[in-house]
């Protein structure tokens, strides 16, 4: 059995504390054995390191790094939903990715691969998931990306 806290440590990943909602919603909800996690912005130490529109103010490599941070934020929320025990995670079901994009930018899937790659790196085969990646005009707090997720856990 894999100990995901040990794996995170071995990978050199330190999760930030889960962020608090900025409006009238909750960070996650559990229904049966599914955890639905609200969209996560790329907060690192309470700040979004890079802001702007991908393809205009933000290059694709920086946008990918921000998608990775979104994934770590999802895992942080997931850990809280699992009573701090990531070993309850059975499957990453689906990620949804939003990329604040210039009108000519079309590589949203490549950007959101940053988040998908984190899920596979951390969870291995159970981290493989379905996904969408779409371009939008803007995101809250001028973030370049936002990622939401659905996860299966032991009930």
CSV table of N, CA and C in Angstrom, one decimal:
chain,number,residue,atom,x,y,z
A,1,UNK,N,0.8,-1.2,0.0
A,1,UNK,CA,0.0,0.0,0.0
A,1,UNK,C,0.9,1.3,0.0
A,2,UNK,N,0.5,2.2,-0.8
A,2,UNK,CA,1.3,3.5,-0.9
A,2,UNK,C,0.8,4.4,0.2
A,3,UNK,N,1.8,5.0,0.8
A,3,UNK,CA,1.5,6.1,1.8
A,3,UNK,C,1.8,7.4,1.0
A,4,UNK,N,0.7,8.1,0.8
A,4,UNK,CA,0.8,9.3,-0.1
A,4,UNK,C,1.5,10.5,0.6
A,5,UNK,N,1.4,10.6,1.9
A,5,UNK,CA,2.2,11.6,2.6
A,5,UNK,C,3.6,11.4,2.5
A,6,UNK,N,4.1,10.1,2.6
A,6,UNK,CA,5.5,9.8,2.3
A,6,UNK,C,5.9,10.1,0.9
A,7,UNK,N,5.0,9.7,0.0
A,7,UNK,CA,5.3,9.9,-1.4
A,7,UNK,C,5.4,11.4,-1.7
A,8,UNK,N,4.5,12.3,-1.2
A,8,UNK,CA,4.7,13.7,-1.3
A,8,UNK,C,6.0,14.2,-0.8
A,9,UNK,N,6.4,13.7,0.3
A,9,UNK,CA,7.7,14.1,0.9
A,9,UNK,C,8.8,13.7,0.1
A,10,UNK,N,8.8,12.5,-0.4
A,10,UNK,CA,9.8,11.9,-1.3
A,10,UNK,C,9.9,12.8,-2.6
A,11,UNK,N,8.8,13.2,-3.1
A,11,UNK,CA,8.8,14.1,-4.3
A,11,UNK,C,9.1,15.5,-4.0
A,12,UNK,N,9.3,15.9,-2.8
A,12,UNK,CA,9.7,17.2,-2.4
A,12,UNK,C,8.5,18.2,-2.5
A,13,UNK,N,7.3,17.6,-2.3
A,13,UNK,CA,6.1,18.5,-2.4
A,13,UNK,C,5.6,18.8,-1.0
A,14,UNK,N,5.4,20.0,-0.7
A,14,UNK,CA,4.8,20.5,0.6
A,14,UNK,C,3.5,21.2,0.2
A,15,UNK,N,2.4,20.7,0.7
A,15,UNK,CA,1.1,21.3,0.4
A,15,UNK,C,0.9,22.5,1.3
A,16,UNK,N,0.4,23.5,0.7
A,16,UNK,CA,-0.1,24.7,1.5
A,16,UNK,C,-1.4,24.3,2.2
A,17,UNK,N,-1.8,25.1,3.2
A,17,UNK,CA,-3.1,24.9,3.9
A,17,UNK,C,-4.1,25.2,2.8
A,18,UNK,N,-5.2,24.4,2.9
A,18,UNK,CA,-6.3,24.7,1.9
A,18,UNK,C,-6.8,26.1,2.0
A,19,UNK,N,-7.1,26.7,0.9
A,19,UNK,CA,-7.6,28.1,0.8
A,19,UNK,C,-9.1,28.1,1.3
A,20,UNK,N,-9.5,29.3,1.7
A,20,UNK,CA,-10.8,29.5,2.2
A,20,UNK,C,-11.6,30.0,1.0
A,21,UNK,N,-12.9,29.7,0.9
A,21,UNK,CA,-13.7,30.3,-0.2
A,21,UNK,C,-13.8,31.8,-0.1
A,22,UNK,N,-13.8,32.4,-1.3
A,22,UNK,CA,-13.8,33.9,-1.5
A,22,UNK,C,-15.3,34.4,-1.6
A,23,UNK,N,-16.2,33.5,-1.7
A,23,UNK,CA,-17.6,33.9,-1.9
A,23,UNK,C,-18.5,32.9,-1.2
A,24,UNK,N,-19.8,32.8,-1.6
A,24,UNK,CA,-20.8,32.0,-0.9
A,24,UNK,C,-20.8,30.6,-1.5
A,25,UNK,N,-19.8,29.8,-1.2
A,25,UNK,CA,-19.7,28.4,-1.6
A,25,UNK,C,-18.8,27.7,-0.6
A,26,UNK,N,-18.7,26.4,-0.7
A,26,UNK,CA,-17.8,25.6,0.2
A,26,UNK,C,-16.7,25.0,-0.7
A,27,UNK,N,-15.5,24.8,-0.1
A,27,UNK,CA,-14.4,24.3,-0.9
A,27,UNK,C,-14.6,22.9,-1.5
A,28,UNK,N,-15.4,22.1,-0.9
A,28,UNK,CA,-15.7,20.8,-1.4
A,28,UNK,C,-17.0,20.3,-0.8
A,29,UNK,N,-17.5,19.3,-1.5
A,29,UNK,CA,-18.7,18.6,-1.0
A,29,UNK,C,-18.5,17.1,-1.2
A,30,UNK,N,-19.0,16.3,-0.3
A,30,UNK,CA,-18.9,14.9,-0.4
A,30,UNK,C,-20.3,14.3,-0.6
A,31,UNK,N,-20.4,13.5,-1.6
A,31,UNK,CA,-21.7,12.8,-1.9
A,31,UNK,C,-21.3,11.3,-2.1
A,32,UNK,N,-21.8,10.5,-1.1
A,32,UNK,CA,-21.4,9.1,-1.2
A,32,UNK,C,-19.9,8.9,-1.0
A,33,UNK,N,-19.3,8.3,-2.0
A,33,UNK,CA,-17.8,8.2,-2.0
A,33,UNK,C,-17.1,9.1,-3.0
A,34,UNK,N,-17.8,10.2,-3.4
A,34,UNK,CA,-17.2,11.1,-4.3
A,34,UNK,C,-17.0,12.5,-3.6
A,35,UNK,N,-15.8,13.1,-3.9
A,35,UNK,CA,-15.5,14.4,-3.4
A,35,UNK,C,-15.5,15.3,-4.6
A,36,UNK,N,-16.3,16.4,-4.6
A,36,UNK,CA,-16.3,17.4,-5.6
A,36,UNK,C,-15.6,18.6,-5.1
A,37,UNK,N,-14.5,19.0,-5.7
A,37,UNK,CA,-13.7,20.1,-5.1
A,37,UNK,C,-13.9,21.3,-6.1
A,38,UNK,N,-14.3,22.4,-5.4
A,38,UNK,CA,-14.5,23.7,-6.2
A,38,UNK,C,-13.2,24.1,-6.9
A,39,UNK,N,-13.3,24.9,-7.9
A,39,UNK,CA,-12.2,25.4,-8.7
A,39,UNK,C,-11.1,26.0,-7.8
A,40,UNK,N,-9.9,25.6,-8.0
A,40,UNK,CA,-8.7,26.1,-7.2
A,40,UNK,C,-7.9,27.0,-8.1
A,41,UNK,N,-7.6,28.2,-7.6
A,41,UNK,CA,-6.7,29.1,-8.2
A,41,UNK,C,-5.3,28.7,-7.8
A,42,UNK,N,-4.2,29.2,-8.5
A,42,UNK,CA,-2.9,28.8,-8.2
A,42,UNK,C,-2.3,29.6,-7.0
A,43,UNK,N,-2.8,29.4,-5.8
A,43,UNK,CA,-2.3,30.1,-4.6
A,43,UNK,C,-1.1,29.3,-4.1
A,44,UNK,N,0.0,30.1,-3.9
A,44,UNK,CA,1.2,29.6,-3.2
A,44,UNK,C,1.6,30.5,-2.1
A,45,UNK,N,1.6,30.1,-0.9
A,45,UNK,CA,1.8,30.9,0.3
A,45,UNK,C,0.9,32.1,0.3
A,46,UNK,N,-0.4,31.9,-0.1
A,46,UNK,CA,-1.4,32.9,0.0
A,46,UNK,C,-1.4,33.9,-1.2
A,47,UNK,N,-0.6,33.7,-2.2
A,47,UNK,CA,-0.5,34.6,-3.3
A,47,UNK,C,-0.6,33.8,-4.6
A,48,UNK,N,-1.0,34.5,-5.7
A,48,UNK,CA,-0.9,33.9,-7.0
A,48,UNK,C,0.4,34.5,-7.6
A,49,UNK,N,1.4,33.6,-7.8
A,49,UNK,CA,2.7,34.0,-8.3
A,49,UNK,C,2.7,34.7,-9.6
A,50,UNK,N,1.9,34.3,-10.5
A,50,UNK,CA,1.9,34.9,-11.9
A,50,UNK,C,0.4,35.1,-12.3
A,51,UNK,N,0.2,36.3,-12.7
A,51,UNK,CA,-1.2,36.7,-13.1
A,51,UNK,C,-1.2,37.1,-14.6
A,52,UNK,N,-2.4,37.1,-15.2
A,52,UNK,CA,-2.6,37.6,-16.5
A,52,UNK,C,-3.2,36.7,-17.4
A,53,UNK,N,-3.2,37.0,-18.7
A,53,UNK,CA,-3.8,36.3,-19.8
A,53,UNK,C,-2.8,35.5,-20.5
A,54,UNK,N,-3.0,34.2,-20.6
A,54,UNK,CA,-2.1,33.3,-21.3
A,54,UNK,C,-2.1,33.6,-22.8
A,55,UNK,N,-0.9,33.7,-23.4
A,55,UNK,CA,-0.8,34.1,-24.8
A,55,UNK,C,-0.7,35.6,-25.0
A,56,UNK,N,-0.8,36.3,-23.9
A,56,UNK,CA,-0.7,37.8,-23.9
A,56,UNK,C,0.3,38.2,-22.9
A,57,UNK,N,0.0,38.1,-21.6
A,57,UNK,CA,0.9,38.5,-20.5
A,57,UNK,C,1.6,37.3,-19.9
A,58,UNK,N,1.2,36.1,-20.1
A,58,UNK,CA,1.7,34.9,-19.5
A,58,UNK,C,2.1,33.9,-20.6
A,59,UNK,N,3.4,33.4,-20.5
A,59,UNK,CA,3.7,32.4,-21.5
A,59,UNK,C,3.3,31.0,-21.1
A,60,UNK,N,3.3,30.1,-22.0
A,60,UNK,CA,2.7,28.8,-21.8
A,60,UNK,C,3.4,28.1,-20.7
A,61,UNK,N,4.7,28.2,-20.6
A,61,UNK,CA,5.5,27.4,-19.6
A,61,UNK,C,5.1,27.9,-18.2
A,62,UNK,N,4.9,29.2,-18.0
A,62,UNK,CA,4.5,29.8,-16.7
A,62,UNK,C,3.0,29.3,-16.4
A,63,UNK,N,2.2,29.3,-17.4
A,63,UNK,CA,0.8,28.8,-17.3
A,63,UNK,C,0.7,27.4,-16.8
A,64,UNK,N,1.6,26.6,-17.4
A,64,UNK,CA,1.7,25.2,-17.0
A,64,UNK,C,2.1,25.1,-15.5
A,65,UNK,N,3.1,25.9,-15.1
A,65,UNK,CA,3.5,25.9,-13.7
A,65,UNK,C,2.3,26.3,-12.8
A,66,UNK,N,1.5,27.2,-13.2
A,66,UNK,CA,0.4,27.6,-12.4
A,66,UNK,C,-0.7,26.5,-12.3
A,67,UNK,N,-0.8,25.8,-13.4
A,67,UNK,CA,-1.7,24.6,-13.4
A,67,UNK,C,-1.2,23.5,-12.4
A,68,UNK,N,0.1,23.4,-12.3
A,68,UNK,CA,0.6,22.5,-11.3
A,68,UNK,C,0.3,22.9,-9.9
A,69,UNK,N,0.4,24.2,-9.7
A,69,UNK,CA,0.0,24.7,-8.3
A,69,UNK,C,-1.5,24.5,-8.1
A,70,UNK,N,-2.3,24.7,-9.1
A,70,UNK,CA,-3.7,24.4,-8.9
A,70,UNK,C,-3.9,23.0,-8.5
A,71,UNK,N,-3.2,22.1,-9.0
A,71,UNK,CA,-3.3,20.6,-8.7
A,71,UNK,C,-2.9,20.4,-7.2
A,72,UNK,N,-1.8,21.1,-6.8
A,72,UNK,CA,-1.4,20.9,-5.4
A,72,UNK,C,-2.5,21.5,-4.5
A,73,UNK,N,-3.2,22.5,-4.9
A,73,UNK,CA,-4.3,23.1,-4.1
A,73,UNK,C,-5.4,22.1,-4.0
A,74,UNK,N,-5.7,21.4,-5.2
A,74,UNK,CA,-6.8,20.4,-5.2
A,74,UNK,C,-6.4,19.3,-4.2
A,75,UNK,N,-5.2,18.9,-4.2
A,75,UNK,CA,-4.7,17.8,-3.3
A,75,UNK,C,-4.9,18.2,-1.9
A,76,UNK,N,-4.5,19.5,-1.6
A,76,UNK,CA,-4.7,20.0,-0.2
A,76,UNK,C,-6.1,20.0,0.2
A,77,UNK,N,-7.0,20.4,-0.6
A,77,UNK,CA,-8.5,20.3,-0.3
A,77,UNK,C,-8.9,18.9,-0.1
A,78,UNK,N,-8.4,18.0,-1.0
A,78,UNK,CA,-8.8,16.6,-0.9
A,78,UNK,C,-8.3,16.0,0.4
A,79,UNK,N,-7.1,16.3,0.8
A,79,UNK,CA,-6.6,15.8,2.0
A,79,UNK,C,-7.5,16.2,3.2
A,80,UNK,N,-7.9,17.5,3.2
A,80,UNK,CA,-8.8,17.9,4.3
A,80,UNK,C,-10.1,17.1,4.2
A,81,UNK,N,-10.7,16.9,3.0
A,81,UNK,CA,-11.9,16.1,2.8
A,81,UNK,C,-11.8,14.7,3.3
A,82,UNK,N,-10.6,14.2,3.3
A,82,UNK,CA,-10.3,12.8,3.7
A,82,UNK,C,-9.8,12.7,5.2
A,83,UNK,N,-10.1,13.7,5.9
A,83,UNK,CA,-9.7,13.8,7.3
A,83,UNK,C,-8.1,13.6,7.4
A,84,UNK,N,-7.4,14.3,6.5
A,84,UNK,CA,-6.0,14.3,6.5
A,84,UNK,C,-5.3,13.0,6.2
A,85,UNK,N,-6.1,12.1,5.5
A,85,UNK,CA,-5.6,10.8,5.1
A,85,UNK,C,-5.7,10.6,3.7
A,86,UNK,N,-4.7,10.9,2.9
A,86,UNK,CA,-4.8,10.7,1.4
A,86,UNK,C,-4.9,9.3,1.0
A,87,UNK,N,-4.6,8.4,1.9
A,87,UNK,CA,-4.7,7.0,1.6
A,87,UNK,C,-6.1,6.5,1.4
A,88,UNK,N,-7.1,7.4,1.7
A,88,UNK,CA,-8.5,7.1,1.4
A,88,UNK,C,-8.8,7.3,-0.1
A,89,UNK,N,-7.9,7.9,-0.8
A,89,UNK,CA,-8.2,8.2,-2.2
A,89,UNK,C,-8.1,6.9,-3.0
A,90,UNK,N,-9.2,6.7,-3.8
A,90,UNK,CA,-9.3,5.5,-4.6
A,90,UNK,C,-9.1,5.8,-6.1
A,91,UNK,N,-9.5,7.0,-6.5
A,91,UNK,CA,-9.3,7.4,-7.9
A,91,UNK,C,-9.5,8.8,-8.1
A,92,UNK,N,-8.7,9.4,-9.0
A,92,UNK,CA,-9.0,10.7,-9.5
A,92,UNK,C,-9.9,10.5,-10.7
A,93,UNK,N,-11.1,11.1,-10.6
A,93,UNK,CA,-12.2,10.8,-11.6
A,93,UNK,C,-12.1,11.8,-12.8
A,94,UNK,N,-12.1,13.1,-12.4
A,94,UNK,CA,-12.1,14.1,-13.5
A,94,UNK,C,-11.6,15.4,-13.0
A,95,UNK,N,-10.8,16.1,-13.9
A,95,UNK,CA,-10.4,17.4,-13.7
A,95,UNK,C,-11.0,18.3,-14.7
A,96,UNK,N,-11.3,19.5,-14.3
A,96,UNK,CA,-11.8,20.6,-15.2
A,96,UNK,C,-10.9,21.8,-15.2
A,97,UNK,N,-10.4,22.2,-16.3
A,97,UNK,CA,-9.4,23.2,-16.4
A,97,UNK,C,-9.9,24.4,-17.2
A,98,UNK,N,-9.7,25.6,-16.6
A,98,UNK,CA,-10.0,26.9,-17.2
A,98,UNK,C,-8.8,27.7,-17.4
A,99,UNK,N,-8.5,28.2,-18.6
A,99,UNK,CA,-7.3,29.0,-18.9
A,99,UNK,C,-7.8,30.3,-19.4
A,100,UNK,N,-7.4,31.4,-18.7
A,100,UNK,CA,-7.6,32.7,-19.2
A,100,UNK,C,-6.7,32.9,-20.4
A,101,UNK,N,-7.3,33.1,-21.5
A,101,UNK,CA,-6.6,33.0,-22.8
A,101,UNK,C,-6.8,34.2,-23.7
A,102,UNK,N,-5.8,34.6,-24.4
A,102,UNK,CA,-6.0,35.5,-25.5
A,102,UNK,C,-6.8,34.9,-26.6
A,103,UNK,N,-7.4,35.7,-27.5
A,103,UNK,CA,-8.3,35.1,-28.5
A,103,UNK,C,-7.6,34.2,-29.5
A,104,UNK,N,-6.3,34.3,-29.6
A,104,UNK,CA,-5.5,33.5,-30.6
A,104,UNK,C,-4.8,32.3,-29.9
A,105,UNK,N,-5.0,32.1,-28.6
A,105,UNK,CA,-4.3,31.0,-27.9
A,105,UNK,C,-5.2,29.8,-27.9
A,106,UNK,N,-4.6,28.7,-28.4
A,106,UNK,CA,-5.4,27.4,-28.5
A,106,UNK,C,-4.8,26.2,-27.8
A,107,UNK,N,-3.8,26.4,-27.0
A,107,UNK,CA,-3.1,25.3,-26.3
A,107,UNK,C,-3.6,25.1,-24.9
A,108,UNK,N,-4.9,25.3,-24.6
A,108,UNK,CA,-5.4,25.1,-23.2
A,108,UNK,C,-5.1,23.7,-22.7
A,109,UNK,N,-5.3,22.6,-23.6
A,109,UNK,CA,-5.0,21.3,-23.1
A,109,UNK,C,-3.6,21.1,-22.6
A,110,UNK,N,-2.6,21.7,-23.3
A,110,UNK,CA,-1.2,21.6,-22.9
A,110,UNK,C,-1.0,22.3,-21.5
A,111,UNK,N,-1.7,23.4,-21.3
A,111,UNK,CA,-1.6,24.1,-20.0
A,111,UNK,C,-2.1,23.2,-18.9
A,112,UNK,N,-3.3,22.7,-19.1
A,112,UNK,CA,-3.9,21.9,-18.0
A,112,UNK,C,-3.2,20.5,-17.9
A,113,UNK,N,-2.4,20.1,-18.8
A,113,UNK,CA,-1.6,18.9,-18.6
A,113,UNK,C,-0.7,19.1,-17.4
A,114,UNK,N,-0.4,20.3,-17.0
A,114,UNK,CA,0.4,20.6,-15.8
A,114,UNK,C,-0.3,20.0,-14.6
A,115,UNK,N,-1.6,20.2,-14.5
A,115,UNK,CA,-2.4,19.6,-13.4
A,115,UNK,C,-2.5,18.1,-13.5
A,116,UNK,N,-2.8,17.7,-14.7
A,116,UNK,CA,-3.0,16.2,-14.9
A,116,UNK,C,-1.7,15.5,-14.6
A,117,UNK,N,-0.5,16.0,-15.0
A,117,UNK,CA,0.7,15.4,-14.7
A,117,UNK,C,1.0,15.2,-13.2
A,118,UNK,N,0.6,16.3,-12.5
A,118,UNK,CA,0.7,16.2,-11.0
A,118,UNK,C,-0.1,15.0,-10.4
A,119,UNK,N,-1.3,14.9,-10.9
A,119,UNK,CA,-2.2,13.8,-10.4
A,119,UNK,C,-1.6,12.4,-10.6
A,120,UNK,N,-1.0,12.3,-11.8
A,120,UNK,CA,-0.4,11.0,-12.1
A,120,UNK,C,0.9,10.8,-11.4
A,121,UNK,N,1.7,11.9,-11.2
A,121,UNK,CA,3.0,11.8,-10.5
A,121,UNK,C,2.7,11.4,-9.0
A,122,UNK,N,1.7,12.0,-8.4
A,122,UNK,CA,1.4,11.7,-7.0
A,122,UNK,C,0.6,10.4,-6.8
A,123,UNK,N,-0.4,10.2,-7.6
A,123,UNK,CA,-1.3,9.0,-7.4
A,123,UNK,C,-1.0,7.8,-8.3
A,124,UNK,N,-0.1,7.9,-9.2
A,124,UNK,CA,0.2,6.8,-10.1
A,124,UNK,C,-1.0,6.5,-11.0
A,125,UNK,N,-1.3,5.2,-11.2
A,125,UNK,CA,-2.4,4.8,-12.1
A,125,UNK,C,-3.8,5.3,-11.7
A,126,UNK,N,-4.0,5.4,-10.4
A,126,UNK,CA,-5.3,5.9,-9.9
A,126,UNK,C,-5.4,7.4,-10.2
A,127,UNK,N,-4.3,8.1,-10.6
A,127,UNK,CA,-4.4,9.5,-10.9
A,127,UNK,C,-4.8,9.8,-12.3
A,128,UNK,N,-4.9,8.7,-13.2
A,128,UNK,CA,-5.4,8.9,-14.5
A,128,UNK,C,-6.9,9.2,-14.5
A,129,UNK,N,-7.3,10.2,-15.3
A,129,UNK,CA,-8.6,10.8,-15.2
A,129,UNK,C,-9.2,11.3,-16.5
A,130,UNK,N,-10.5,11.5,-16.5
A,130,UNK,CA,-11.0,12.3,-17.7
A,130,UNK,C,-10.9,13.8,-17.4
A,131,UNK,N,-11.1,14.6,-18.4
A,131,UNK,CA,-10.8,16.0,-18.2
A,131,UNK,C,-11.4,16.9,-19.3
A,132,UNK,N,-11.5,18.1,-18.9
A,132,UNK,CA,-11.8,19.2,-20.0
A,132,UNK,C,-10.8,20.3,-19.7
A,133,UNK,N,-10.5,21.1,-20.8
A,133,UNK,CA,-9.7,22.2,-20.7
A,133,UNK,C,-10.2,23.3,-21.7
A,134,UNK,N,-10.7,24.4,-21.1
A,134,UNK,CA,-11.3,25.4,-22.0
A,134,UNK,C,-10.6,26.8,-21.8
A,135,UNK,N,-10.7,27.6,-22.8
A,135,UNK,CA,-10.3,29.0,-22.7
A,135,UNK,C,-11.4,29.9,-22.3
A,136,UNK,N,-11.1,30.8,-21.4
A,136,UNK,CA,-12.1,31.8,-21.0
A,136,UNK,C,-11.4,33.2,-21.1
A,137,UNK,N,-12.3,34.2,-21.0
A,137,UNK,CA,-11.8,35.6,-21.2
A,137,UNK,C,-11.0,36.1,-20.0
A,138,UNK,N,-11.4,35.7,-18.8
A,138,UNK,CA,-10.7,36.1,-17.6
A,138,UNK,C,-11.1,35.1,-16.4
A,139,UNK,N,-10.3,35.1,-15.4
A,139,UNK,CA,-10.6,34.3,-14.2
A,139,UNK,C,-10.5,35.2,-12.9
A,140,UNK,N,-11.0,34.8,-11.8
A,140,UNK,CA,-10.9,35.6,-10.6
A,140,UNK,C,-9.5,35.9,-10.2
A,141,UNK,N,-9.3,37.1,-9.7
A,141,UNK,CA,-8.0,37.6,-9.2
A,141,UNK,C,-7.0,37.6,-10.3
A,142,UNK,N,-7.4,37.7,-11.6
A,142,UNK,CA,-6.5,37.7,-12.7
A,142,UNK,C,-5.6,36.5,-12.8
A,143,UNK,N,-6.1,35.4,-12.3
A,143,UNK,CA,-5.3,34.1,-12.3
A,143,UNK,C,-5.3,33.6,-13.8
A,144,UNK,N,-4.2,33.0,-14.2
A,144,UNK,CA,-4.1,32.4,-15.5
A,144,UNK,C,-4.8,31.1,-15.7
A,145,UNK,N,-5.0,30.4,-14.6
A,145,UNK,CA,-5.7,29.1,-14.7
A,145,UNK,C,-6.5,28.9,-13.4
A,146,UNK,N,-7.5,27.9,-13.5
A,146,UNK,CA,-8.3,27.4,-12.4
A,146,UNK,C,-8.6,26.0,-12.7
A,147,UNK,N,-8.5,25.1,-11.7
A,147,UNK,CA,-8.8,23.7,-11.9
A,147,UNK,C,-9.7,23.2,-10.8
A,148,UNK,N,-10.7,22.4,-11.2
A,148,UNK,CA,-11.6,21.8,-10.3
A,148,UNK,C,-11.4,20.3,-10.4
A,149,UNK,N,-12.0,19.5,-9.5
A,149,UNK,CA,-11.8,18.0,-9.6
A,149,UNK,C,-12.8,17.2,-8.9
A,150,UNK,N,-13.0,16.0,-9.3
A,150,UNK,CA,-13.8,15.0,-8.7
A,150,UNK,C,-13.0,13.8,-8.4
A,151,UNK,N,-13.1,13.3,-7.2
A,151,UNK,CA,-12.3,12.2,-6.7
A,151,UNK,C,-13.1,11.2,-6.0
A,152,UNK,N,-12.7,9.9,-6.1
A,152,UNK,CA,-13.4,8.8,-5.4
A,152,UNK,C,-12.6,8.5,-4.2
A,153,UNK,N,-13.3,8.3,-3.1
A,153,UNK,CA,-12.6,8.0,-1.8
A,153,UNK,C,-13.3,6.8,-1.1
A,154,UNK,N,-12.6,6.2,-0.2
A,154,UNK,CA,-13.2,5.1,0.6
A,154,UNK,C,-14.2,5.8,1.5
A,155,UNK,N,-15.4,5.2,1.6
A,155,UNK,CA,-16.4,5.8,2.4
A,155,UNK,C,-16.5,5.1,3.8
